[in-house]
C-alpha cells in the first residue's frame, strides 16, 4: 500500500498487486485478478464511470497498454487500473487525477 499526504492538500492511497492469485477484501467489493473493466464500469455507472485505454512507461524505451475505469464517488476520485484484463491497481484521491 502506498499512502501520500502532501503539504498542499493532496491525499491519496494506492493498492496494487501483480501476482496471479485472486485477492478480495478491497474497498468497494473489488477483487484483484477478479474484477474486469466492463464489470467495474457497469458497477460504478451511477458515478458516471469512464472506461478508457492509456499507456504507461515501463522504461525509457518501452510502454504498455493499460485499461482504466475512473469516477468520482462523493469527495473521492477513484482510478481502477487493469493491466492484465483484471484489476491490478486501485488509487483513491481527494484531488482529480
Short mmCIF file of C-alpha atoms in Angstrom, two decimals:
data_model
loop_
_atom_site.label_atom_id
_atom_site.label_comp_id
_atom_site.label_asym_id
_atom_site.label_seq_id
_atom_site.Cartn_x
_atom_site.Cartn_y
_atom_site.Cartn_z
CA UNK A 1 0.00 0.00 0.00
CA UNK A 2 1.21 3.47 -0.86
CA UNK A 3 -0.15 6.44 1.11
CA UNK A 4 0.71 10.06 0.43
CA UNK A 5 -0.21 13.15 2.46
CA UNK A 6 1.33 16.27 0.93
CA UNK A 7 1.53 19.79 2.32
CA UNK A 8 -0.56 21.31 -0.48
CA UNK A 9 -3.62 19.23 0.42
CA UNK A 10 -3.28 16.20 -1.83
CA UNK A 11 -4.02 12.91 -0.13
CA UNK A 12 -4.22 9.56 -1.88
CA UNK A 13 -3.63 5.91 -1.37
CA UNK A 14 -2.93 3.18 -3.85
CA UNK A 15 -3.15 -0.57 -3.59
CA UNK A 16 -1.52 -2.69 -6.26
CA UNK A 17 -0.97 -6.38 -6.83
CA UNK A 18 0.75 -8.05 -9.75
CA UNK A 19 0.60 -11.67 -8.57
CA UNK A 20 -1.55 -14.31 -10.22
CA UNK A 21 -3.90 -15.13 -7.33
CA UNK A 22 -7.31 -13.53 -6.72
CA UNK A 23 -7.26 -11.16 -3.71
CA UNK A 24 -10.57 -10.00 -2.24
CA UNK A 25 -11.38 -7.66 0.63
CA UNK A 26 -10.62 -4.46 -1.29
CA UNK A 27 -12.68 -1.26 -1.00
CA UNK A 28 -15.98 -1.20 -2.92
CA UNK A 29 -16.08 -5.01 -3.13
CA UNK A 30 -13.31 -5.13 -5.75
CA UNK A 31 -11.08 -8.17 -6.32
CA UNK A 32 -7.52 -8.15 -7.65
CA UNK A 33 -7.38 -10.58 -10.60
CA UNK A 34 -11.17 -10.92 -10.43
CA UNK A 35 -12.79 -7.57 -11.27
CA UNK A 36 -12.88 -6.76 -15.00
CA UNK A 37 -13.04 -3.31 -16.65
CA UNK A 38 -16.53 -3.84 -18.10
CA UNK A 39 -17.85 -5.17 -14.78
CA UNK A 40 -16.46 -2.13 -12.94
CA UNK A 41 -17.81 0.35 -15.50
CA UNK A 42 -21.27 -1.18 -15.00
CA UNK A 43 -20.91 -1.44 -11.22
CA UNK A 44 -19.97 2.25 -10.89
CA UNK A 45 -22.19 3.60 -13.70
CA UNK A 46 -24.21 5.72 -11.26
CA UNK A 47 -20.97 7.67 -10.60
CA UNK A 48 -20.51 8.31 -14.34
CA UNK A 49 -17.61 5.84 -14.58
CA UNK A 50 -15.43 6.36 -17.66
CA UNK A 51 -13.59 3.45 -19.29
CA UNK A 52 -10.61 4.26 -21.49
CA UNK A 53 -7.27 2.97 -22.75
CA UNK A 54 -3.97 4.66 -22.00
CA UNK A 55 -0.32 3.67 -21.88
CA UNK A 56 2.27 3.76 -19.15
CA UNK A 57 6.01 3.96 -19.50
CA UNK A 58 7.75 0.77 -18.38
CA UNK A 59 11.21 2.15 -19.07
CA UNK A 60 12.66 4.82 -21.37
CA UNK A 61 12.18 2.59 -24.44
CA UNK A 62 9.02 0.65 -23.59
CA UNK A 63 5.41 1.41 -22.76
CA UNK A 64 2.44 -0.89 -22.23
CA UNK A 65 -1.30 -0.55 -22.74
CA UNK A 66 -3.45 -0.03 -19.69
CA UNK A 67 -7.24 -0.04 -19.34
CA UNK A 68 -8.61 2.43 -16.78
CA UNK A 69 -12.00 2.98 -15.16
CA UNK A 70 -12.22 6.36 -13.41
CA UNK A 71 -15.03 8.03 -11.49
CA UNK A 72 -15.79 10.39 -8.62
CA UNK A 73 -17.61 8.96 -5.60
CA UNK A 74 -18.68 11.62 -3.10
CA UNK A 75 -15.45 13.59 -2.49
CA UNK A 76 -13.09 10.82 -3.64
CA UNK A 77 -11.65 10.37 -7.12
CA UNK A 78 -11.19 6.69 -7.91
CA UNK A 79 -8.96 5.22 -10.62
CA UNK A 80 -9.01 1.49 -11.30
CA UNK A 81 -6.21 0.13 -13.49
CA UNK A 82 -6.37 -3.15 -15.36
CA UNK A 83 -3.02 -4.38 -16.66
CA UNK A 84 -3.91 -7.96 -17.45
CA UNK A 85 -7.68 -7.92 -18.17
CA UNK A 86 -8.34 -7.77 -14.42
CA UNK A 87 -7.84 -5.23 -11.66
CA UNK A 88 -4.18 -4.73 -10.69
CA UNK A 89 -4.19 -1.26 -9.10
CA UNK A 90 -6.64 0.91 -7.17
CA UNK A 91 -5.98 4.60 -6.48
CA UNK A 92 -8.25 6.79 -4.34
CA UNK A 93 -7.51 10.52 -4.10
CA UNK A 94 -9.08 13.70 -2.78
CA UNK A 95 -7.98 15.52 -5.99
CA UNK A 96 -8.76 14.77 -9.63
CA UNK A 97 -6.11 12.72 -11.47
#
